[in-house]
PDB file of N, CA, C and O in Angstrom:
ATOM      1  N   MET A   1    -198.497 -62.436 -69.048  1.00  0.00           N
ATOM      2  CA  MET A   1    -199.599 -62.143 -69.930  1.00  0.00           C
ATOM      3  C   MET A   1    -200.542 -61.152 -69.266  1.00  0.00           C
ATOM      4  O   MET A   1    -200.582 -61.006 -68.057  1.00  0.00           O
ATOM      5  N   ASP A   2    -201.306 -60.565 -70.052  1.00  0.00           N
ATOM      6  CA  ASP A   2    -202.291 -59.621 -69.576  1.00  0.00           C
ATOM      7  C   ASP A   2    -203.453 -60.363 -68.921  1.00  0.00           C
ATOM      8  O   ASP A   2    -203.869 -61.437 -69.364  1.00  0.00           O
ATOM      9  N   PHE A   3    -203.977 -59.813 -67.845  1.00  0.00           N
ATOM     10  CA  PHE A   3    -205.052 -60.456 -67.089  1.00  0.00           C
ATOM     11  C   PHE A   3    -206.309 -60.633 -67.937  1.00  0.00           C
ATOM     12  O   PHE A   3    -206.970 -61.673 -67.888  1.00  0.00           O
ATOM     13  N   ILE A   4    -206.630 -59.640 -68.757  1.00  0.00           N
ATOM     14  CA  ILE A   4    -207.814 -59.718 -69.615  1.00  0.00           C
ATOM     15  C   ILE A   4    -207.639 -60.792 -70.677  1.00  0.00           C
ATOM     16  O   ILE A   4    -208.581 -61.521 -71.000  1.00  0.00           O
ATOM     17  N   ALA A   5    -206.428 -60.930 -71.189  1.00  0.00           N
ATOM     18  CA  ALA A   5    -206.168 -61.965 -72.184  1.00  0.00           C
ATOM     19  C   ALA A   5    -206.312 -63.358 -71.580  1.00  0.00           C
ATOM     20  O   ALA A   5    -206.823 -64.274 -72.224  1.00  0.00           O
ATOM     21  N   LEU A   6    -205.884 -63.526 -70.341  1.00  0.00           N
ATOM     22  CA  LEU A   6    -206.040 -64.812 -69.664  1.00  0.00           C
ATOM     23  C   LEU A   6    -207.512 -65.160 -69.470  1.00  0.00           C
ATOM     24  O   LEU A   6    -207.941 -66.291 -69.722  1.00  0.00           O
ATOM     25  N   LEU A   7    -208.288 -64.188 -69.014  1.00  0.00           N
ATOM     26  CA  LEU A   7    -209.710 -64.447 -68.798  1.00  0.00           C
ATOM     27  C   LEU A   7    -210.442 -64.717 -70.103  1.00  0.00           C
ATOM     28  O   LEU A   7    -211.254 -65.640 -70.189  1.00  0.00           O
ATOM     29  N   SER A   8    -210.177 -63.922 -71.116  1.00  0.00           N
ATOM     30  CA  SER A   8    -210.874 -64.127 -72.380  1.00  0.00           C
ATOM     31  C   SER A   8    -210.449 -65.438 -73.038  1.00  0.00           C
ATOM     32  O   SER A   8    -211.273 -66.122 -73.645  1.00  0.00           O
ATOM     33  N   GLY A   9    -209.186 -65.819 -72.900  1.00  0.00           N
ATOM     34  CA  GLY A   9    -208.729 -67.099 -73.441  1.00  0.00           C
ATOM     35  C   GLY A   9    -209.389 -68.264 -72.742  1.00  0.00           C
ATOM     36  O   GLY A   9    -209.797 -69.237 -73.368  1.00  0.00           O
ATOM     37  N   ARG A  10    -209.516 -68.173 -71.434  1.00  0.00           N
ATOM     38  CA  ARG A  10    -210.180 -69.252 -70.682  1.00  0.00           C
ATOM     39  C   ARG A  10    -211.647 -69.350 -71.069  1.00  0.00           C
ATOM     40  O   ARG A  10    -212.170 -70.443 -71.258  1.00  0.00           O
ATOM     41  N   ILE A  11    -212.299 -68.221 -71.223  1.00  0.00           N
ATOM     42  CA  ILE A  11    -213.716 -68.234 -71.605  1.00  0.00           C
ATOM     43  C   ILE A  11    -213.880 -68.801 -73.016  1.00  0.00           C
ATOM     44  O   ILE A  11    -214.787 -69.599 -73.270  1.00  0.00           O
ATOM     45  N   LEU A  12    -213.000 -68.421 -73.934  1.00  0.00           N
ATOM     46  CA  LEU A  12    -213.083 -68.944 -75.294  1.00  0.00           C
ATOM     47  C   LEU A  12    -212.834 -70.452 -75.336  1.00  0.00           C
ATOM     48  O   LEU A  12    -213.510 -71.174 -76.073  1.00  0.00           O
ATOM     49  N   LEU A  13    -211.873 -70.932 -74.551  1.00  0.00           N
ATOM     50  CA  LEU A  13    -211.618 -72.367 -74.513  1.00  0.00           C
ATOM     51  C   LEU A  13    -212.795 -73.123 -73.897  1.00  0.00           C
ATOM     52  O   LEU A  13    -213.154 -74.202 -74.366  1.00  0.00           O
ATOM     53  N   GLU A  14    -213.384 -72.560 -72.866  1.00  0.00           N
ATOM     54  CA  GLU A  14    -214.553 -73.211 -72.270  1.00  0.00           C
ATOM     55  C   GLU A  14    -215.728 -73.210 -73.235  1.00  0.00           C
ATOM     56  O   GLU A  14    -216.471 -74.187 -73.318  1.00  0.00           O
ATOM     57  N   PHE A  15    -215.911 -72.133 -73.991  1.00  0.00           N
ATOM     58  CA  PHE A  15    -216.983 -72.086 -74.979  1.00  0.00           C
ATOM     59  C   PHE A  15    -216.737 -73.100 -76.089  1.00  0.00           C
ATOM     60  O   PHE A  15    -217.667 -73.779 -76.533  1.00  0.00           O
ATOM     61  N   LEU A  16    -215.485 -73.230 -76.533  1.00  0.00           N
ATOM     62  CA  LEU A  16    -215.153 -74.220 -77.556  1.00  0.00           C
ATOM     63  C   LEU A  16    -215.397 -75.627 -77.031  1.00  0.00           C
ATOM     64  O   LEU A  16    -215.942 -76.478 -77.738  1.00  0.00           O
ATOM     65  N   GLY A  17    -215.018 -75.885 -75.793  1.00  0.00           N
ATOM     66  CA  GLY A  17    -215.250 -77.190 -75.191  1.00  0.00           C
ATOM     67  C   GLY A  17    -216.728 -77.487 -75.020  1.00  0.00           C
ATOM     68  O   GLY A  17    -217.189 -78.599 -75.273  1.00  0.00           O
ATOM     69  N   ALA A  18    -217.493 -76.498 -74.578  1.00  0.00           N
ATOM     70  CA  ALA A  18    -218.939 -76.695 -74.419  1.00  0.00           C
ATOM     71  C   ALA A  18    -219.604 -76.924 -75.771  1.00  0.00           C
ATOM     72  O   ALA A  18    -220.507 -77.757 -75.889  1.00  0.00           O
ATOM     73  N   SER A  19    -219.150 -76.220 -76.792  1.00  0.00           N
ATOM     74  CA  SER A  19    -219.708 -76.418 -78.135  1.00  0.00           C
ATOM     75  C   SER A  19    -219.390 -77.811 -78.656  1.00  0.00           C
ATOM     76  O   SER A  19    -220.246 -78.466 -79.266  1.00  0.00           O
ATOM     77  N   THR A  20    -218.172 -78.271 -78.420  1.00  0.00           N
ATOM     78  CA  THR A  20    -217.783 -79.608 -78.847  1.00  0.00           C
ATOM     79  C   THR A  20    -218.605 -80.665 -78.115  1.00  0.00           C
ATOM     80  O   THR A  20    -219.098 -81.618 -78.721  1.00  0.00           O
ATOM     81  N   ARG A  21    -218.751 -80.499 -76.795  1.00  0.00           N
ATOM     82  CA  ARG A  21    -219.565 -81.437 -76.022  1.00  0.00           C
ATOM     83  C   ARG A  21    -221.023 -81.400 -76.470  1.00  0.00           C
ATOM     84  O   ARG A  21    -221.686 -82.440 -76.561  1.00  0.00           O
ATOM     85  N   PHE A  22    -221.544 -80.211 -76.772  1.00  0.00           N
ATOM     86  CA  PHE A  22    -222.923 -80.065 -77.231  1.00  0.00           C
ATOM     87  C   PHE A  22    -223.132 -80.824 -78.535  1.00  0.00           C
ATOM     88  O   PHE A  22    -224.118 -81.561 -78.689  1.00  0.00           O
ATOM     89  N   LEU A  23    -222.224 -80.654 -79.481  1.00  0.00           N
ATOM     90  CA  LEU A  23    -222.339 -81.367 -80.752  1.00  0.00           C
ATOM     91  C   LEU A  23    -222.248 -82.871 -80.559  1.00  0.00           C
ATOM     92  O   LEU A  23    -223.021 -83.637 -81.139  1.00  0.00           O
ATOM     93  N   TYR A  24    -221.314 -83.320 -79.736  1.00  0.00           N
ATOM     94  CA  TYR A  24    -221.139 -84.752 -79.498  1.00  0.00           C
ATOM     95  C   TYR A  24    -222.373 -85.367 -78.831  1.00  0.00           C
ATOM     96  O   TYR A  24    -222.869 -86.406 -79.275  1.00  0.00           O
ATOM     97  N   VAL A  25    -222.861 -84.723 -77.786  1.00  0.00           N
ATOM     98  CA  VAL A  25    -224.006 -85.265 -77.050  1.00  0.00           C
ATOM     99  C   VAL A  25    -225.247 -85.306 -77.934  1.00  0.00           C
ATOM    100  O   VAL A  25    -225.978 -86.300 -77.947  1.00  0.00           O
ATOM    101  N   ASN A  26    -225.489 -84.262 -78.698  1.00  0.00           N
ATOM    102  CA  ASN A  26    -226.709 -84.221 -79.497  1.00  0.00           C
ATOM    103  C   ASN A  26    -226.611 -85.072 -80.755  1.00  0.00           C
ATOM    104  O   ASN A  26    -227.628 -85.576 -81.228  1.00  0.00           O
ATOM    105  N   LEU A  27    -225.416 -85.260 -81.297  1.00  0.00           N
ATOM    106  CA  LEU A  27    -225.285 -86.211 -82.399  1.00  0.00           C
ATOM    107  C   LEU A  27    -225.497 -87.639 -81.904  1.00  0.00           C
ATOM    108  O   LEU A  27    -226.103 -88.461 -82.596  1.00  0.00           O
ATOM    109  N   ALA A  28    -225.021 -87.936 -80.709  1.00  0.00           N
ATOM    110  CA  ALA A  28    -225.279 -89.247 -80.116  1.00  0.00           C
ATOM    111  C   ALA A  28    -226.765 -89.412 -79.815  1.00  0.00           C
ATOM    112  O   ALA A  28    -227.309 -90.513 -79.952  1.00  0.00           O
ATOM    113  N   CYS A  29    -227.430 -88.329 -79.427  1.00  0.00           N
ATOM    114  CA  CYS A  29    -228.873 -88.390 -79.178  1.00  0.00           C
ATOM    115  C   CYS A  29    -229.645 -88.674 -80.462  1.00  0.00           C
ATOM    116  O   CYS A  29    -230.639 -89.399 -80.445  1.00  0.00           O
ATOM    117  N   LEU A  30    -229.201 -88.107 -81.570  1.00  0.00           N
ATOM    118  CA  LEU A  30    -229.867 -88.368 -82.842  1.00  0.00           C
ATOM    119  C   LEU A  30    -229.729 -89.829 -83.252  1.00  0.00           C
ATOM    120  O   LEU A  30    -230.658 -90.424 -83.797  1.00  0.00           O
ATOM    121  N   LEU A  31    -228.564 -90.412 -83.007  1.00  0.00           N
ATOM    122  CA  LEU A  31    -228.339 -91.801 -83.397  1.00  0.00           C
ATOM    123  C   LEU A  31    -229.061 -92.783 -82.484  1.00  0.00           C
ATOM    124  O   LEU A  31    -229.473 -93.857 -82.928  1.00  0.00           O
ATOM    125  N   ASN A  32    -229.227 -92.438 -81.214  1.00  0.00           N
ATOM    126  CA  ASN A  32    -229.819 -93.362 -80.242  1.00  0.00           C
ATOM    127  C   ASN A  32    -231.247 -93.014 -79.855  1.00  0.00           C
ATOM    128  O   ASN A  32    -231.811 -93.650 -78.979  1.00  0.00           O
ATOM    129  N   ASP A  33    -231.837 -92.011 -80.465  1.00  0.00           N
ATOM    130  CA  ASP A  33    -233.192 -91.539 -80.140  1.00  0.00           C
ATOM    131  C   ASP A  33    -233.355 -91.169 -78.673  1.00  0.00           C
ATOM    132  O   ASP A  33    -234.368 -91.458 -78.045  1.00  0.00           O
ATOM    133  N   ASN A  34    -232.357 -90.520 -78.117  1.00  0.00           N
ATOM    134  CA  ASN A  34    -232.446 -89.990 -76.756  1.00  0.00           C
ATOM    135  C   ASN A  34    -233.008 -88.581 -76.809  1.00  0.00           C
ATOM    136  O   ASN A  34    -233.240 -88.024 -77.873  1.00  0.00           O
ATOM    137  N   GLU A  35    -233.182 -87.977 -75.648  1.00  0.00           N
ATOM    138  CA  GLU A  35    -233.715 -86.626 -75.597  1.00  0.00           C
ATOM    139  C   GLU A  35    -232.634 -85.592 -75.869  1.00  0.00           C
ATOM    140  O   GLU A  35    -231.471 -85.801 -75.563  1.00  0.00           O
ATOM    141  N   PHE A  36    -233.057 -84.477 -76.436  1.00  0.00           N
ATOM    142  CA  PHE A  36    -232.174 -83.365 -76.784  1.00  0.00           C
ATOM    143  C   PHE A  36    -231.635 -82.693 -75.529  1.00  0.00           C
ATOM    144  O   PHE A  36    -232.370 -82.486 -74.568  1.00  0.00           O
ATOM    145  N   THR A  37    -230.347 -82.356 -75.520  1.00  0.00           N
ATOM    146  CA  THR A  37    -229.719 -81.651 -74.412  1.00  0.00           C
ATOM    147  C   THR A  37    -229.482 -80.204 -74.818  1.00  0.00           C
ATOM    148  O   THR A  37    -228.931 -79.945 -75.885  1.00  0.00           O
ATOM    149  N   THR A  38    -229.883 -79.273 -73.984  1.00  0.00           N
ATOM    150  CA  THR A  38    -229.710 -77.862 -74.310  1.00  0.00           C
ATOM    151  C   THR A  38    -228.268 -77.425 -74.063  1.00  0.00           C
ATOM    152  O   THR A  38    -227.540 -78.047 -73.290  1.00  0.00           O
ATOM    153  N   PHE A  39    -227.882 -76.357 -74.736  1.00  0.00           N
ATOM    154  CA  PHE A  39    -226.526 -75.841 -74.574  1.00  0.00           C
ATOM    155  C   PHE A  39    -226.311 -75.288 -73.170  1.00  0.00           C
ATOM    156  O   PHE A  39    -225.223 -75.408 -72.612  1.00  0.00           O
ATOM    157  N   SER A  40    -227.341 -74.712 -72.584  1.00  0.00           N
ATOM    158  CA  SER A  40    -227.186 -74.141 -71.251  1.00  0.00           C
ATOM    159  C   SER A  40    -226.944 -75.210 -70.192  1.00  0.00           C
ATOM    160  O   SER A  40    -226.308 -74.937 -69.178  1.00  0.00           O
ATOM    161  N   SER A  41    -227.430 -76.418 -70.413  1.00  0.00           N
ATOM    162  CA  SER A  41    -227.162 -77.481 -69.445  1.00  0.00           C
ATOM    163  C   SER A  41    -225.715 -77.946 -69.516  1.00  0.00           C
ATOM    164  O   SER A  41    -225.173 -78.456 -68.537  1.00  0.00           O
ATOM    165  N   ILE A  42    -225.076 -77.769 -70.656  1.00  0.00           N
ATOM    166  CA  ILE A  42    -223.663 -78.129 -70.788  1.00  0.00           C
ATOM    167  C   ILE A  42    -222.780 -76.960 -70.356  1.00  0.00           C
ATOM    168  O   ILE A  42    -221.758 -77.151 -69.705  1.00  0.00           O
ATOM    169  N   TRP A  43    -223.163 -75.743 -70.697  1.00  0.00           N
ATOM    170  CA  TRP A  43    -222.344 -74.572 -70.381  1.00  0.00           C
ATOM    171  C   TRP A  43    -222.347 -74.270 -68.889  1.00  0.00           C
ATOM    172  O   TRP A  43    -221.299 -74.113 -68.272  1.00  0.00           O
ATOM    173  N   SER A  44    -223.504 -74.164 -68.282  1.00  0.00           N
ATOM    174  CA  SER A  44    -223.582 -73.879 -66.846  1.00  0.00           C
ATOM    175  C   SER A  44    -224.760 -74.638 -66.252  1.00  0.00           C
ATOM    176  O   SER A  44    -225.879 -74.134 -66.225  1.00  0.00           O
ATOM    177  N   PRO A  45    -224.525 -75.855 -65.796  1.00  0.00           N
ATOM    178  CA  PRO A  45    -225.641 -76.652 -65.279  1.00  0.00           C
ATOM    179  C   PRO A  45    -226.117 -76.139 -63.919  1.00  0.00           C
ATOM    180  O   PRO A  45    -225.386 -75.468 -63.201  1.00  0.00           O
ATOM    181  N   THR A  46    -227.342 -76.459 -63.604  1.00  0.00           N
ATOM    182  CA  THR A  46    -227.852 -76.115 -62.281  1.00  0.00           C
ATOM    183  C   THR A  46    -227.335 -77.127 -61.276  1.00  0.00           C
ATOM    184  O   THR A  46    -227.052 -78.274 -61.617  1.00  0.00           O
ATOM    185  N   GLY A  47    -227.173 -76.702 -60.073  1.00  0.00           N
ATOM    186  CA  GLY A  47    -226.679 -77.600 -59.038  1.00  0.00           C
ATOM    187  C   GLY A  47    -225.717 -76.888 -58.121  1.00  0.00           C
ATOM    188  O   GLY A  47    -225.646 -75.664 -58.072  1.00  0.00           O
ATOM    189  N   ASN A  48    -224.954 -77.681 -57.414  1.00  0.00           N
ATOM    190  CA  ASN A  48    -224.022 -77.109 -56.441  1.00  0.00           C
ATOM    191  C   ASN A  48    -222.749 -76.586 -57.111  1.00  0.00           C
ATOM    192  O   ASN A  48    -222.527 -76.787 -58.303  1.00  0.00           O
ATOM    193  N   ALA A  49    -221.932 -75.927 -56.345  1.00  0.00           N
ATOM    194  CA  ALA A  49    -220.713 -75.303 -56.873  1.00  0.00           C
ATOM    195  C   ALA A  49    -219.701 -76.336 -57.342  1.00  0.00           C
ATOM    196  O   ALA A  49    -218.966 -76.094 -58.302  1.00  0.00           O
ATOM    197  N   THR A  50    -219.668 -77.498 -56.696  1.00  0.00           N
ATOM    198  CA  THR A  50    -218.724 -78.539 -57.108  1.00  0.00           C
ATOM    199  C   THR A  50    -219.048 -79.042 -58.508  1.00  0.00           C
ATOM    200  O   THR A  50    -218.152 -79.233 -59.333  1.00  0.00           O
ATOM    201  N   LYS A  51    -220.330 -79.229 -58.787  1.00  0.00           N
ATOM    202  CA  LYS A  51    -220.746 -79.683 -60.116  1.00  0.00           C
ATOM    203  C   LYS A  51    -220.409 -78.641 -61.176  1.00  0.00           C
ATOM    204  O   LYS A  51    -219.955 -78.980 -62.268  1.00  0.00           O
ATOM    205  N   LYS A  52    -220.606 -77.372 -60.853  1.00  0.00           N
ATOM    206  CA  LYS A  52    -220.286 -76.310 -61.809  1.00  0.00           C
ATOM    207  C   LYS A  52    -218.791 -76.218 -62.058  1.00  0.00           C
ATOM    208  O   LYS A  52    -218.355 -76.006 -63.192  1.00  0.00           O
ATOM    209  N   ASP A  53    -217.974 -76.382 -61.023  1.00  0.00           N
ATOM    210  CA  ASP A  53    -216.523 -76.346 -61.194  1.00  0.00           C
ATOM    211  C   ASP A  53    -216.030 -77.528 -62.020  1.00  0.00           C
ATOM    212  O   ASP A  53    -215.150 -77.374 -62.875  1.00  0.00           O
ATOM    213  N   GLU A  54    -216.582 -78.712 -61.772  1.00  0.00           N
ATOM    214  CA  GLU A  54    -216.193 -79.883 -62.558  1.00  0.00           C
ATOM    215  C   GLU A  54    -216.587 -79.721 -64.010  1.00  0.00           C
ATOM    216  O   GLU A  54    -215.838 -80.085 -64.913  1.00  0.00           O
ATOM    217  N   ASN A  55    -217.772 -79.162 -64.248  1.00  0.00           N
ATOM    218  CA  ASN A  55    -218.226 -78.933 -65.612  1.00  0.00           C
ATOM    219  C   ASN A  55    -217.351 -77.902 -66.313  1.00  0.00           C
ATOM    220  O   ASN A  55    -217.008 -78.055 -67.487  1.00  0.00           O
ATOM    221  N   SER A  56    -216.962 -76.857 -65.601  1.00  0.00           N
ATOM    222  CA  SER A  56    -216.093 -75.830 -66.169  1.00  0.00           C
ATOM    223  C   SER A  56    -214.727 -76.403 -66.529  1.00  0.00           C
ATOM    224  O   SER A  56    -214.190 -76.126 -67.601  1.00  0.00           O
ATOM    225  N   SER A  57    -214.179 -77.227 -65.648  1.00  0.00           N
ATOM    226  CA  SER A  57    -212.867 -77.816 -65.949  1.00  0.00           C
ATOM    227  C   SER A  57    -212.980 -78.825 -67.085  1.00  0.00           C
ATOM    228  O   SER A  57    -212.063 -78.946 -67.906  1.00  0.00           O
ATOM    229  N   ARG A  58    -214.085 -79.548 -67.177  1.00  0.00           N
ATOM    230  CA  ARG A  58    -214.287 -80.489 -68.287  1.00  0.00           C
ATOM    231  C   ARG A  58    -214.416 -79.738 -69.607  1.00  0.00           C
ATOM    232  O   ARG A  58    -213.816 -80.138 -70.617  1.00  0.00           O
ATOM    233  N   ASN A  59    -215.168 -78.630 -69.613  1.00  0.00           N
ATOM    234  CA  ASN A  59    -215.277 -77.821 -70.834  1.00  0.00           C
ATOM    235  C   ASN A  59    -213.920 -77.265 -71.236  1.00  0.00           C
ATOM    236  O   ASN A  59    -213.582 -77.233 -72.423  1.00  0.00           O
ATOM    237  N   HIS A  60    -213.136 -76.819 -70.267  1.00  0.00           N
ATOM    238  CA  HIS A  60    -211.815 -76.263 -70.556  1.00  0.00           C
ATOM    239  C   HIS A  60    -210.897 -77.341 -71.126  1.00  0.00           C
ATOM    240  O   HIS A  60    -210.181 -77.105 -72.103  1.00  0.00           O
ATOM    241  N   MET A  61    -210.925 -78.536 -70.560  1.00  0.00           N
ATOM    242  CA  MET A  61    -210.078 -79.620 -71.031  1.00  0.00           C
ATOM    243  C   MET A  61    -210.452 -80.029 -72.457  1.00  0.00           C
ATOM    244  O   MET A  61    -209.580 -80.184 -73.321  1.00  0.00           O
ATOM    245  N   ILE A  62    -211.729 -80.169 -72.736  1.00  0.00           N
ATOM    246  CA  ILE A  62    -212.163 -80.542 -74.075  1.00  0.00           C
ATOM    247  C   ILE A  62    -211.890 -79.414 -75.059  1.00  0.00           C
ATOM    248  O   ILE A  62    -211.553 -79.650 -76.223  1.00  0.00           O
ATOM    249  N   GLY A  63    -211.994 -78.173 -74.613  1.00  0.00           N
ATOM    250  CA  GLY A  63    -211.663 -77.041 -75.474  1.00  0.00           C
ATOM    251  C   GLY A  63    -210.200 -77.024 -75.857  1.00  0.00           C
ATOM    252  O   GLY A  63    -209.856 -76.755 -77.007  1.00  0.00           O
ATOM    253  N   VAL A  64    -209.317 -77.332 -74.910  1.00  0.00           N
ATOM    254  CA  VAL A  64    -207.881 -77.392 -75.213  1.00  0.00           C
ATOM    255  C   VAL A  64    -207.598 -78.519 -76.193  1.00  0.00           C
ATOM    256  O   VAL A  64    -206.834 -78.346 -77.155  1.00  0.00           O
ATOM    257  N   LEU A  65    -208.225 -79.670 -75.991  1.00  0.00           N
ATOM    258  CA  LEU A  65    -208.018 -80.797 -76.905  1.00  0.00           C
ATOM    259  C   LEU A  65    -208.530 -80.492 -78.313  1.00  0.00           C
ATOM    260  O   LEU A  65    -207.849 -80.780 -79.305  1.00  0.00           O
ATOM    261  N   SER A  66    -209.721 -79.912 -78.411  1.00  0.00           N
ATOM    262  CA  SER A  66    -210.255 -79.616 -79.739  1.00  0.00           C
ATOM    263  C   SER A  66    -209.473 -78.494 -80.417  1.00  0.00           C
ATOM    264  O   SER A  66    -209.285 -78.520 -81.640  1.00  0.00           O
ATOM    265  N   PHE A  67    -208.966 -77.530 -79.653  1.00  0.00           N
ATOM    266  CA  PHE A  67    -208.122 -76.487 -80.232  1.00  0.00           C
ATOM    267  C   PHE A  67    -206.811 -77.093 -80.744  1.00  0.00           C
ATOM    268  O   PHE A  67    -206.341 -76.742 -81.826  1.00  0.00           O
ATOM    269  N   GLY A  68    -206.247 -78.021 -79.983  1.00  0.00           N
ATOM    270  CA  GLY A  68    -205.034 -78.710 -80.421  1.00  0.00           C
ATOM    271  C   GLY A  68    -205.265 -79.515 -81.682  1.00  0.00           C
ATOM    272  O   GLY A  68    -204.414 -79.544 -82.581  1.00  0.00           O
ATOM    273  N   VAL A  69    -206.411 -80.165 -81.784  1.00  0.00           N
ATOM    274  CA  VAL A  69    -206.733 -80.934 -82.992  1.00  0.00           C
ATOM    275  C   VAL A  69    -206.871 -80.002 -84.190  1.00  0.00           C
ATOM    276  O   VAL A  69    -206.398 -80.311 -85.290  1.00  0.00           O
ATOM    277  N   MET A  70    -207.510 -78.845 -83.987  1.00  0.00           N
ATOM    278  CA  MET A  70    -207.649 -77.892 -85.091  1.00  0.00           C
ATOM    279  C   MET A  70    -206.283 -77.379 -85.558  1.00  0.00           C
ATOM    280  O   MET A  70    -206.032 -77.285 -86.765  1.00  0.00           O
ATOM    281  N   ILE A  71    -205.397 -77.066 -84.629  1.00  0.00           N
ATOM    282  CA  ILE A  71    -204.055 -76.605 -84.994  1.00  0.00           C
ATOM    283  C   ILE A  71    -203.293 -77.709 -85.720  1.00  0.00           C
ATOM    284  O   ILE A  71    -202.627 -77.475 -86.733  1.00  0.00           O
ATOM    285  N   PHE A  72    -203.405 -78.941 -85.227  1.00  0.00           N
ATOM    286  CA  PHE A  72    -202.740 -80.083 -85.845  1.00  0.00           C
ATOM    287  C   PHE A  72    -203.247 -80.286 -87.272  1.00  0.00           C
ATOM    288  O   PHE A  72    -202.460 -80.515 -88.196  1.00  0.00           O
ATOM    289  N   LEU A  73    -204.566 -80.191 -87.482  1.00  0.00           N
ATOM    290  CA  LEU A  73    -205.120 -80.345 -88.826  1.00  0.00           C
ATOM    291  C   LEU A  73    -204.709 -79.200 -89.737  1.00  0.00           C
ATOM    292  O   LEU A  73    -204.467 -79.404 -90.943  1.00  0.00           O
ATOM    293  N   LEU A  74    -204.595 -77.982 -89.202  1.00  0.00           N
ATOM    294  CA  LEU A  74    -204.106 -76.866 -90.018  1.00  0.00           C
ATOM    295  C   LEU A  74    -202.673 -77.092 -90.470  1.00  0.00           C
ATOM    296  O   LEU A  74    -202.317 -76.786 -91.606  1.00  0.00           O
ATOM    297  N   ILE A  75    -201.850 -77.629 -89.592  1.00  0.00           N
ATOM    298  CA  ILE A  75    -200.454 -77.901 -89.957  1.00  0.00           C
ATOM    299  C   ILE A  75    -200.379 -78.987 -91.018  1.00  0.00           C
ATOM    300  O   ILE A  75    -199.638 -78.871 -91.990  1.00  0.00           O
ATOM    301  N   ILE A  76    -201.172 -80.035 -90.849  1.00  0.00           N
ATOM    302  CA  ILE A  76    -201.133 -81.139 -91.810  1.00  0.00           C
ATOM    303  C   ILE A  76    -201.625 -80.704 -93.182  1.00  0.00           C
ATOM    304  O   ILE A  76    -200.997 -80.983 -94.207  1.00  0.00           O
ATOM    305  N   PHE A  77    -202.761 -80.022 -93.247  1.00  0.00           N
ATOM    306  CA  PHE A  77    -203.341 -79.703 -94.539  1.00  0.00           C
ATOM    307  C   PHE A  77    -202.737 -78.472 -95.220  1.00  0.00           C
ATOM    308  O   PHE A  77    -203.017 -78.212 -96.373  1.00  0.00           O
ATOM    309  N   ASN A  78    -201.904 -77.725 -94.515  1.00  0.00           N
ATOM    310  CA  ASN A  78    -201.257 -76.567 -95.139  1.00  0.00           C
ATOM    311  C   ASN A  78    -199.828 -76.840 -95.585  1.00  0.00           C
ATOM    312  O   ASN A  78    -199.178 -75.962 -96.108  1.00  0.00           O
ATOM    313  N   THR A  79    -199.353 -78.052 -95.369  1.00  0.00           N
ATOM    314  CA  THR A  79    -197.994 -78.361 -95.826  1.00  0.00           C
ATOM    315  C   THR A  79    -198.006 -79.183 -97.068  1.00  0.00           C
ATOM    316  O   THR A  79    -198.926 -79.751 -97.497  1.00  0.00           O
TER     317      THR A  79
END
């Protein structure tokens, strides 16, 4: 694959994962009256490099799962 395609795909998956986590965390905050979490704290939190790497891999993993769910739902509802 092309190097640019790999980087852009990884960034898009991480953005999808961060968006999914953002929606989940803030919907849970609405139900439990917790404080609002900003998108920047989910996308790139402050702290050490280990925390940022773990957050990046978590966003990537959730992005892959949510992308798979979207593809699965497209297959189900288009047949």
